[in-house]
Coordinates of C-alpha atoms and ligand atoms in Angstrom, one line a residue:
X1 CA 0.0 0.0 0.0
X2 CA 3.1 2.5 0.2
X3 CA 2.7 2.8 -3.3
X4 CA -0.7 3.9 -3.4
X5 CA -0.5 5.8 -0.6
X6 CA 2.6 8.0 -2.7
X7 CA 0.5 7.9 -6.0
X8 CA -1.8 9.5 -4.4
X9 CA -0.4 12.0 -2.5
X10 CA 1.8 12.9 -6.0
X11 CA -1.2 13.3 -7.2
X12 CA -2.8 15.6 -5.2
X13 CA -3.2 18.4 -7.2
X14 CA -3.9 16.3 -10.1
X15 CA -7.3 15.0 -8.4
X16 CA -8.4 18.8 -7.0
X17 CA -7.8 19.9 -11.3
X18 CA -10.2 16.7 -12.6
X19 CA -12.9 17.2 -9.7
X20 CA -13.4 21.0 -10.8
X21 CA -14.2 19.8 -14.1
X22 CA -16.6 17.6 -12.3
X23 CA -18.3 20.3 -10.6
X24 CA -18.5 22.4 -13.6
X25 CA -21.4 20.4 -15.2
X26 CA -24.5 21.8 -13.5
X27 CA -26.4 18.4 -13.0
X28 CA -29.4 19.5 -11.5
X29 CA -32.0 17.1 -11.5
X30 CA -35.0 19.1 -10.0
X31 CA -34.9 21.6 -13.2
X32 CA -36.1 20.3 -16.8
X33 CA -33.8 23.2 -18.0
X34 CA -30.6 21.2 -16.8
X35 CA -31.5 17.8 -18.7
X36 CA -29.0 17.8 -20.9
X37 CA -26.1 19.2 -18.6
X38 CA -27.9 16.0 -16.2
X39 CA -26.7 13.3 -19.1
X40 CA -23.7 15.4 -20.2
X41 CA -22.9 14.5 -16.4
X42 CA -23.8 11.2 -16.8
X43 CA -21.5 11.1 -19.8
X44 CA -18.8 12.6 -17.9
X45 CA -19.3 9.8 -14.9
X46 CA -19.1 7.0 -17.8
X47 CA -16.0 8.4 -19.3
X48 CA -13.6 9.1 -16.0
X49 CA -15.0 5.7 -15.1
X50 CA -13.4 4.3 -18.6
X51 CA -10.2 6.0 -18.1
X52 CA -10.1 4.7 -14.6
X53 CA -9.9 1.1 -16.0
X54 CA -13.7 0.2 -15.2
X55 CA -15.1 -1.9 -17.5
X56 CA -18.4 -2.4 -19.0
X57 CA -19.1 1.1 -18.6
X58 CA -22.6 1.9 -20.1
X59 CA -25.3 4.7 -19.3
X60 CA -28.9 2.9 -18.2
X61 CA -31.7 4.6 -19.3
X62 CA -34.5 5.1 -16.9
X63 CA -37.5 7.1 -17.7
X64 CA -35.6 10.0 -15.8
X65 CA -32.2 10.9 -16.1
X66 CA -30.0 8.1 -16.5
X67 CA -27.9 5.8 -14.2
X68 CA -24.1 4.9 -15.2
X69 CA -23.0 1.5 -14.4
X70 CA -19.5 0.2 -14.2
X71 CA -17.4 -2.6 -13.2
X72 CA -14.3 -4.4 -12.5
X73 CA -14.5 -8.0 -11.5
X74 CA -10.9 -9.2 -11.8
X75 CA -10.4 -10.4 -8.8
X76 CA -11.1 -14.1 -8.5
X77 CA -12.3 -15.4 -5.4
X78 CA -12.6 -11.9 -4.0
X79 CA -15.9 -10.2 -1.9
X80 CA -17.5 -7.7 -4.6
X81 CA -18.0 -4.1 -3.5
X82 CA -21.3 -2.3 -5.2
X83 CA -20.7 1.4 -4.8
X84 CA -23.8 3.5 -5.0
X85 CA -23.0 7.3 -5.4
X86 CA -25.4 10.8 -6.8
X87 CA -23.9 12.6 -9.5
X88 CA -27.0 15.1 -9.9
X89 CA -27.0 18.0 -7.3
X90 CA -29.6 20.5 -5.7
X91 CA -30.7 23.7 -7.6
X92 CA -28.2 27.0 -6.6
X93 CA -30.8 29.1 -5.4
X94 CA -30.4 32.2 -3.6
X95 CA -27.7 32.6 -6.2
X96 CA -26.9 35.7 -4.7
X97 CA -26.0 34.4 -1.4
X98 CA -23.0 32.4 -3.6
X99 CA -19.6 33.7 -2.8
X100 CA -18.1 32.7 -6.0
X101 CA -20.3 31.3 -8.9
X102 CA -21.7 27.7 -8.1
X103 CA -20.4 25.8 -11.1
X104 CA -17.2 27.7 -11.3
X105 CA -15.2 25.4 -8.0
X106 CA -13.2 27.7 -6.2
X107 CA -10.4 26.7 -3.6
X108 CA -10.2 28.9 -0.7
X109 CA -8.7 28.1 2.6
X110 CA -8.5 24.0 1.5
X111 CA -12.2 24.3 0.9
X112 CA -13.3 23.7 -2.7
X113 CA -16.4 25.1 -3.1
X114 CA -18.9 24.5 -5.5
X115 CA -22.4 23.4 -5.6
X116 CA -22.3 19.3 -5.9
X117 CA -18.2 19.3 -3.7
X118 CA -19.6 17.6 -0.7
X119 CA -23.1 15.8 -2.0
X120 CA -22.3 13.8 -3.9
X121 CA -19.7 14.2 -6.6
X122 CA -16.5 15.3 -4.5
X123 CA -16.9 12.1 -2.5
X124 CA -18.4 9.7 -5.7
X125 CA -14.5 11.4 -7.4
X126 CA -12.4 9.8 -4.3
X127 CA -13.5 6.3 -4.9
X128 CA -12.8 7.5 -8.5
X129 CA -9.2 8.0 -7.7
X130 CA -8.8 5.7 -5.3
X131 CA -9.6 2.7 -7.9
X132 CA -7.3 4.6 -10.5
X133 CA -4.5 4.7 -8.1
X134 CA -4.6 0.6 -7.4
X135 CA -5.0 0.7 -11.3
X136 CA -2.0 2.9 -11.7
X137 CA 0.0 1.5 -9.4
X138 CA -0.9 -2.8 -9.8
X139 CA -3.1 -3.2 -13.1
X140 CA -5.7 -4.5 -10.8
X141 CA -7.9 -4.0 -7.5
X142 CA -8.1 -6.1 -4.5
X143 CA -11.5 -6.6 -4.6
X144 CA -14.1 -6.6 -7.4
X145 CA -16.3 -3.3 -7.7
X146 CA -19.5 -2.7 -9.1
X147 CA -20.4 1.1 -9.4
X148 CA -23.7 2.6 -9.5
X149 CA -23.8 6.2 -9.9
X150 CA -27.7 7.7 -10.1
X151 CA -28.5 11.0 -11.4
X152 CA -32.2 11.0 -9.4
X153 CA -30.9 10.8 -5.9
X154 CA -32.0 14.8 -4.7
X155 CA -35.7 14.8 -6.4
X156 CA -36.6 11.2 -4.5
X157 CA -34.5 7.9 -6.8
X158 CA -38.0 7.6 -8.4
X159 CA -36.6 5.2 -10.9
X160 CA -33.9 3.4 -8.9
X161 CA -36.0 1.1 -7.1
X162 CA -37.3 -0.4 -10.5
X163 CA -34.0 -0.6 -11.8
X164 CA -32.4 -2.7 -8.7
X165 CA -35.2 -4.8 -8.9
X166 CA -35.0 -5.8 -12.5
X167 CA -30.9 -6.0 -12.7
X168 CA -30.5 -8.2 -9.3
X169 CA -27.7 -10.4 -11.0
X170 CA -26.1 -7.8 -12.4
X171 CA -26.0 -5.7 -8.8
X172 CA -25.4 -8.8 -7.1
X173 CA -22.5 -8.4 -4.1
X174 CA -21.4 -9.0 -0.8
X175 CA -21.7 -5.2 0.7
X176 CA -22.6 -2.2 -0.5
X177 CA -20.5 1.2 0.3
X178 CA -21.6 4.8 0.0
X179 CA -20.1 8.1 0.8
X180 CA -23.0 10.5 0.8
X181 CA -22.9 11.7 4.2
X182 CA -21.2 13.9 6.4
X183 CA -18.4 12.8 9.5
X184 CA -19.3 13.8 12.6
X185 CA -16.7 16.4 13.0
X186 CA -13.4 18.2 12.3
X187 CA -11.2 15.2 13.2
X188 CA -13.3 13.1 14.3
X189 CA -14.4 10.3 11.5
X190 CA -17.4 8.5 11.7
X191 CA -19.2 5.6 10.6
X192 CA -23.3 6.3 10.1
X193 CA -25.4 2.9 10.9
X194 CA -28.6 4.9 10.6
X195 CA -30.6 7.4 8.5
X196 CA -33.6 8.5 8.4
X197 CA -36.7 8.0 6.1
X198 CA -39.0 10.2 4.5
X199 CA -42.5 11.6 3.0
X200 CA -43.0 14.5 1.5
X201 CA -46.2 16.3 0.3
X202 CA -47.6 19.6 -0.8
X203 CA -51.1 21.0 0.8
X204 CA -53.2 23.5 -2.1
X205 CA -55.7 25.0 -0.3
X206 CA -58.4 27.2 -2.5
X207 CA -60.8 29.4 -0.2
X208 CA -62.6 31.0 -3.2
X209 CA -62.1 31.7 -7.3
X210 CA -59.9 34.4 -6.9
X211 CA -57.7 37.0 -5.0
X212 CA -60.9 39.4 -2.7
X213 CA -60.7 43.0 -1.9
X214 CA -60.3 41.8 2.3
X215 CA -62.8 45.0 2.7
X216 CA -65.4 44.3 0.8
X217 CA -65.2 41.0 1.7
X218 CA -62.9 40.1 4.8
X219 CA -65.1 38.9 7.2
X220 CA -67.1 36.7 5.0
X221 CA -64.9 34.1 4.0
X222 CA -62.1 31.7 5.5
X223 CA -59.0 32.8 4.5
X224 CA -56.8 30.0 2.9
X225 CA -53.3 31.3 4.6
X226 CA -54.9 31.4 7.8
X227 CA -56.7 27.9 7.6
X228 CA -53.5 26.6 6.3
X229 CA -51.4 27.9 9.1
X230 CA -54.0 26.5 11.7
X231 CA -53.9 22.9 10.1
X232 CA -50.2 23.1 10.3
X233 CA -50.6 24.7 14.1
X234 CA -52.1 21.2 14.5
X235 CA -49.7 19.1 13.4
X236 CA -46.8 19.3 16.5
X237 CA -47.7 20.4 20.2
X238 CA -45.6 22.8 22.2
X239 CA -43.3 19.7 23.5
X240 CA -42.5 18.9 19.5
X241 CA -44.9 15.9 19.9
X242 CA -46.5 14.7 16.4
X243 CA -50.1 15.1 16.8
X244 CA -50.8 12.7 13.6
X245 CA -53.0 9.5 15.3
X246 CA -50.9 6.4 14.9
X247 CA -47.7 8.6 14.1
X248 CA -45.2 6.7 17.0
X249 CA -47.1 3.3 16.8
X250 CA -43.9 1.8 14.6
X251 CA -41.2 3.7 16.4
X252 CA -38.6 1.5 17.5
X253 CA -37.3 3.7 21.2
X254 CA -34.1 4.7 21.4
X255 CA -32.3 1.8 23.6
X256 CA -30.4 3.2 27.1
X257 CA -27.6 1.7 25.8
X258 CA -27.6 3.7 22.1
X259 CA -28.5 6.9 24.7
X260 CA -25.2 6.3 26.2
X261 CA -23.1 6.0 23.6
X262 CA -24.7 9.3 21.4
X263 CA -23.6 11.1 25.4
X264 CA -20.2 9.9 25.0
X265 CA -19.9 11.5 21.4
X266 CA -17.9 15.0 21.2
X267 CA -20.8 17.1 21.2
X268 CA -21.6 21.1 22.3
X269 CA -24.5 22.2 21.8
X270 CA -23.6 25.7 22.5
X271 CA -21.3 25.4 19.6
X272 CA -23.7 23.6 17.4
X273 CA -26.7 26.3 18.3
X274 CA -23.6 29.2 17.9
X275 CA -23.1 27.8 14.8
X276 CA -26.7 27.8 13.1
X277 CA -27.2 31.1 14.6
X278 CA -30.4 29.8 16.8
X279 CA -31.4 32.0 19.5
X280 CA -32.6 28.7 21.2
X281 CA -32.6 25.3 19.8
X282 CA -36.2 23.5 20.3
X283 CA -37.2 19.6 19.7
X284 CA -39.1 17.0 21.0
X285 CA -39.3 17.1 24.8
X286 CA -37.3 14.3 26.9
X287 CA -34.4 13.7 24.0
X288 CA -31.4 15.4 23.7
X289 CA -30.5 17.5 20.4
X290 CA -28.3 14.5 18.5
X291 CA -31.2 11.8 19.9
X292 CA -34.1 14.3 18.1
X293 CA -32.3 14.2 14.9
X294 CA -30.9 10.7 14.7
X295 CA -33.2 8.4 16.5
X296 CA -36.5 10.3 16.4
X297 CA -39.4 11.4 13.6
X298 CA -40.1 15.2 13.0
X299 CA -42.7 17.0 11.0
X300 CA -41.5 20.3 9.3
X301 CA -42.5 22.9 6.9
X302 CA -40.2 23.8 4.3
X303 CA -42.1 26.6 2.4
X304 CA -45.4 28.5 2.7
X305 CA -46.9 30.6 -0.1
X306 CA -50.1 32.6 -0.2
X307 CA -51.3 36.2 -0.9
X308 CA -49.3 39.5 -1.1
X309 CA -45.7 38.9 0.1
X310 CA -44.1 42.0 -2.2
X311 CA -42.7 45.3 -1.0
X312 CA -45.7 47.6 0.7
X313 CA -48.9 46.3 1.9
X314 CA -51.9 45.1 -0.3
X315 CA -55.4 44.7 1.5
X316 CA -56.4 41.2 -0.2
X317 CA -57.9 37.5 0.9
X318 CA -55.7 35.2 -1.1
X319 CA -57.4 32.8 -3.1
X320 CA -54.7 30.0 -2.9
X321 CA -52.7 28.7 -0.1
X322 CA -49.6 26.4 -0.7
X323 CA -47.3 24.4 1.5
X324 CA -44.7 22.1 1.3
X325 CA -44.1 20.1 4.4
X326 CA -42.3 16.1 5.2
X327 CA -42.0 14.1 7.6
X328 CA -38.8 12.6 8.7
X329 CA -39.0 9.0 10.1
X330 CA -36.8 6.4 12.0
X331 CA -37.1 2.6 11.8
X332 CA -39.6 0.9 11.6
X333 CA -41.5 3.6 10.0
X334 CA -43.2 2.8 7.0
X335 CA -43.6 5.9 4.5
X336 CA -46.9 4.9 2.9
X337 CA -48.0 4.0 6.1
X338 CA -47.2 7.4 7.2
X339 CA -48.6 9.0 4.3
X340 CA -51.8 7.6 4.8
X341 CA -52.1 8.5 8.2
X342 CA -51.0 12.3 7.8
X343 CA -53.7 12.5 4.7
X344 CA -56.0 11.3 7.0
X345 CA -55.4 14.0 9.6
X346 CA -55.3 16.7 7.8
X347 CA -58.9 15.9 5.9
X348 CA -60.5 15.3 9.4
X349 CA -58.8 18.5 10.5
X350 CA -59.5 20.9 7.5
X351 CA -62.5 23.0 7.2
X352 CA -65.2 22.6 4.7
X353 CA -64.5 26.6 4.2
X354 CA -61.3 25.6 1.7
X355 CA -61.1 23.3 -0.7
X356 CA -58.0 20.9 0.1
X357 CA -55.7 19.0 -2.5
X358 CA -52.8 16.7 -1.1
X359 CA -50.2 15.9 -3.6
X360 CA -47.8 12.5 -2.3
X361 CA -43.9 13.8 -3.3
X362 CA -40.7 11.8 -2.8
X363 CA -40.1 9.6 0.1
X364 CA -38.0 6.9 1.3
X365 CA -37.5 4.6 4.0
X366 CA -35.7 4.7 6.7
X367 CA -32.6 2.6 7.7
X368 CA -30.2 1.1 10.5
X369 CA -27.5 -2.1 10.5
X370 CA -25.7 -3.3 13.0
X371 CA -22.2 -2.0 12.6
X372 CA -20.5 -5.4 14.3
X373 CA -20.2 -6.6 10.7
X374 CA -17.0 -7.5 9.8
X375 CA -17.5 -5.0 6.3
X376 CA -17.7 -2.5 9.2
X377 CA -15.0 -3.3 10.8
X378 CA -12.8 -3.6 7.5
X379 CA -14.2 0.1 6.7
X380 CA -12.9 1.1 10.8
X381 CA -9.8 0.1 9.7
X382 CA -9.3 1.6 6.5
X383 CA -10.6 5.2 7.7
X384 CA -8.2 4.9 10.7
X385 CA -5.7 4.2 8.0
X386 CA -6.6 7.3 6.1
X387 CA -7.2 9.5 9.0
X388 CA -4.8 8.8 11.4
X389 CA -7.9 8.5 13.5
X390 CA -10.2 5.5 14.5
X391 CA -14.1 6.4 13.6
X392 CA -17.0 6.3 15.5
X393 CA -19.9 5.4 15.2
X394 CA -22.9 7.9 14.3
X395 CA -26.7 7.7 12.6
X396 CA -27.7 10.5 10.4
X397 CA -31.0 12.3 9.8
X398 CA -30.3 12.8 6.3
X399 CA -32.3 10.3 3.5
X400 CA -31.1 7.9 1.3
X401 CA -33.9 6.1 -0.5
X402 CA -32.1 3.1 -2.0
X403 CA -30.0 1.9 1.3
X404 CA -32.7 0.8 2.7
X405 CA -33.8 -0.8 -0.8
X406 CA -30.2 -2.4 -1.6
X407 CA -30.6 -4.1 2.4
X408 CA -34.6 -5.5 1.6
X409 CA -33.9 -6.5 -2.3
X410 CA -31.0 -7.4 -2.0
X411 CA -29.5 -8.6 1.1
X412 CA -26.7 -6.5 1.2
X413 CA -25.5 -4.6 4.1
X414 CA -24.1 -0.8 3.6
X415 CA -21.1 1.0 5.1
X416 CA -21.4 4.3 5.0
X417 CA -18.5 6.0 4.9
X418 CA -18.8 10.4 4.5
X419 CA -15.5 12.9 4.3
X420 CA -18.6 15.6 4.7
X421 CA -18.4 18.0 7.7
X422 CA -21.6 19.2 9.0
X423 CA -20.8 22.5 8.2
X424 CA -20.3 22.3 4.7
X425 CA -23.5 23.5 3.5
X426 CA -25.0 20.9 1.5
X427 CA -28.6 22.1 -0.3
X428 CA -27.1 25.7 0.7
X429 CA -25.3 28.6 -0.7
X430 CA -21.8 28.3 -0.6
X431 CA -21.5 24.4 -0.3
X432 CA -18.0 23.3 0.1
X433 CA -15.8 20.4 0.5
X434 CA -12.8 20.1 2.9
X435 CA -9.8 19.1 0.4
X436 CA -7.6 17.8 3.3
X437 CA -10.7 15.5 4.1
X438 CA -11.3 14.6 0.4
X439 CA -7.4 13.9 0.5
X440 CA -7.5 11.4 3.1
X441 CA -10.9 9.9 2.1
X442 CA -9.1 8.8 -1.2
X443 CA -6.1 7.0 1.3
X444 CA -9.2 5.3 3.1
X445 CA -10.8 4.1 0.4
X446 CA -7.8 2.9 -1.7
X447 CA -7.0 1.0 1.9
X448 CA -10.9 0.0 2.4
X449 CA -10.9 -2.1 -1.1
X450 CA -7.9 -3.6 0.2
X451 CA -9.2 -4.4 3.9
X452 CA -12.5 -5.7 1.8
X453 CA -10.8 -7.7 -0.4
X454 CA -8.9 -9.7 2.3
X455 CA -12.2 -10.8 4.2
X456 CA -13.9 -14.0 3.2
X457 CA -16.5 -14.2 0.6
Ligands
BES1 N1 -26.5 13.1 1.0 C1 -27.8 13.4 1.3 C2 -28.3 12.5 2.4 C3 -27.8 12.7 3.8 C4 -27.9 14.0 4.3 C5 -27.3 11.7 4.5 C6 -27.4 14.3 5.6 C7 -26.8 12.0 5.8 C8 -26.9 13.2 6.3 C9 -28.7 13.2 0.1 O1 -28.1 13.7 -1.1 C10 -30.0 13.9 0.3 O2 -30.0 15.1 0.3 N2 -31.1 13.2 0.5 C11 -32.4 13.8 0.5 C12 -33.3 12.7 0.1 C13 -34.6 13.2 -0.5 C14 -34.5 14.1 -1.7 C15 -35.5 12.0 -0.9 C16 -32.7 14.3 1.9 O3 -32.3 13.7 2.9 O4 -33.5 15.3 2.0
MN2 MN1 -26.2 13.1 -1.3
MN3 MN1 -28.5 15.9 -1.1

């Protein structure tokens, strides 16, 4: 491994050159004006992939934006790694808020920023280099990989699902590894066992044809904003409590044991509540901050829209009301199940003053392994290897549709293994990735196929 490990850091610059090209393409899946800079993307993906020395390289079509597939199963006898990544990214909006353009990666202070540096193509590019370096250096990996890079992951994996289920021989493996997540900390490298699911939905609300003069006739209708915040009032109590019947029934508690060990992690709160610029921080009463986003559900709003929001004041009853809200969920959470009950809810809770539409959006399920698995301890390993430090172990709140799809359908477990840092502002202005982090992840990875490769099939 000295070898690799001094091809790679000869290379250094090399890798932070390519990955700007990477970055350049604005893959944005949620806007049908980016399509074709989605498979131009793609394309991209297939071709480094080629000159990598992956084989069978091939774009699959899906009636979204496409997957890219590639392989290199040399290595006889060997476990076989699938490695799921996102090349798509988040739209850039408030563009203004951007210190240097999104798609134009800038390095300042070892931070590369750029919209798509941290999730998902800064860390999908390590494994990237980390397989060309073993190429570079031997002709050959340790360990057999199968890579599956999605272009769907931020607007839901609509299409992935399908696609694992019909190419089960082709995906088949012994454990599947993903870096799509953050670590939990400057220097301190992590492990995540558990993420959270998801279901997503917008709320129309109509109170009458059109916009009212609220003189002529405030007083004589509902009003659509109002009803729509008071359905939403309804939805959490004061302690953060879901009011949704049947919500909890499937939530598996939070063991002492797990308690315990999320006390012990390197956590202040003051610093984490400094850092988000919170006046207070607020969540479900009787957990503590890293318990309410790792091990328990949540129901947010993440955007309201009604009536006259311009400069100046406008006396008008909105017509419309709109709002976009999701519920996060732990294991054993079903989504649909979810779904169902929240639709149910909110029709016994809204007024017959409005007329109400739901519409179902993305959602996922959620997911948690055991992390005494040898492929978890092989990935411990590596990442003290490549970090000088030994990981710990952490869940996540984030969403990662297929994981808990590749565990079900396929039987696989998942290591997830993420050079993020929680303050690199993924979704957000500005989003960055750490280049001393992205630096090591490659060493980690290039020793992870190797610590893989050695384990019995
Ligand atoms: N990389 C994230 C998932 C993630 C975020 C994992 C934080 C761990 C911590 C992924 O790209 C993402 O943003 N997922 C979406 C899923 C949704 C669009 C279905 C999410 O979590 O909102
Ligand atoms: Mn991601
Ligand atoms: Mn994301």
């Amino acid at each position: 491994m000295d070898k690799i490990v001094d091809h790679i850091n000869v290379n250094r610059d090399r890798y932070v050159e390519e990955l700007k090209q990477y970055l350049a393409i604005p893959s944005v899946s949620a806007l049908p004006q980016h399509k074709d800079d989605v498979r131009r993307c793609a394309e991209w993906t297939a071709d480094q992939m080629r000159r990598i020395g992956l084989q069978t390289v091939r774009l699959e079509e899906t009636p979204g934006h496409p997957i890219v597939y590639g392989e290199w199963l040399g290595a006889q006898g060997a476990p076989t790694i699938l490695f799921y990544g996102h090349y798509d990214v988040q739209p850039v909006d408030p563009l203004n808020l951007w210190t240097s353009p999104p798609f134009e990666a800038t390095v300042r202070d070892g931070e590369i920023y750029a919209r798509g540096s941290v999730d998902d193509k800064g860390q999908v590019f390590m494994h990237f280099k980390a397989v060309e370096a073993h190429m570079k250096e031997h002709g050959r990996l340790p360990v057999n990989m199968k890579f599956l890079i999605e272009g769907e992951e931020e607007v839901g994996s609509a299409n992935l699902d399908n696609f694992v289920n019909a190419n089960k021989a082709l995906l088949k493996a012994d454990v599947v590894v993903i870096s799509d997540s953050p670590m939990f900390d400057r220097g301190v490298p992590s492990i995540c066992y558990g993420l959270r699911g998801l279901a997503y939905y917008q709320i129309d609300l109509r109170g009458t044809k059109s916009d009212l003069h609220s003189g002529s006739f405030g007083g004589a209708v509902a009003n659509p904003a109002m009803v729509l915040a008071q359905i939403l009032a309804q939805m959490k109590d004061r302690s953060g409590r879901i009011k949704i019947p049947g919500f909890y029934d499937d939530v598996v508690e939070l063991l002492p044991e797990e308690r315990a060990e999320f006390a012990k992690l390197p956590f202040n709160e003051r610093k984490y509540r400094l850092e988000l610029g919170a006046p207070r921080l607020f969540g479900e009463t009787g957990f503590t901050t890293l318990e309410r986003v790792w091990g328990r559900p949540t129901f947010e709003v993440n955007g309201l829209l009604s009536g006259f929001t311009g400069e100046g004041a406008k006396t008008v009853i909105p017509a419309l009301a709109m709002g976009k809200v999701s519920m996060r969920l732990v294991p054993n959470q079903d989504p649909k199940k979810i779904g169902d009950l929240f639709e149910a809810h909110i029709k016994k809770i809204a007024p017959k003053t409005v007329e109400l539409s739901l519409t179902r959006m993305h959602g996922g399920k959620p997911w948690m392994t055991a992390f005494d698995n040898p492929f978890v301890q092989a990935a411990g390993r590596a990442i003290e290897k490549g970090f000088g430090q030994r990981p710990v172990f952490n869940r996540e709140g984030g969403s990662i549709p297929v994981v808990a799809t590749f565990q079900e359908e396929l039987g696989l477990p998942c290591v997830l293994f993420g050079v993020g840092l929680p303050d690199e502002n993924a979704h957000a202005p500005d989003e960055k990735l750490d280049l001393g982090n992205f630096h090591n992840g490659i060493i980690a990875s290039a020793f992870l196929y190797g610590e893989i490769g050695g384990l019995p099939r």
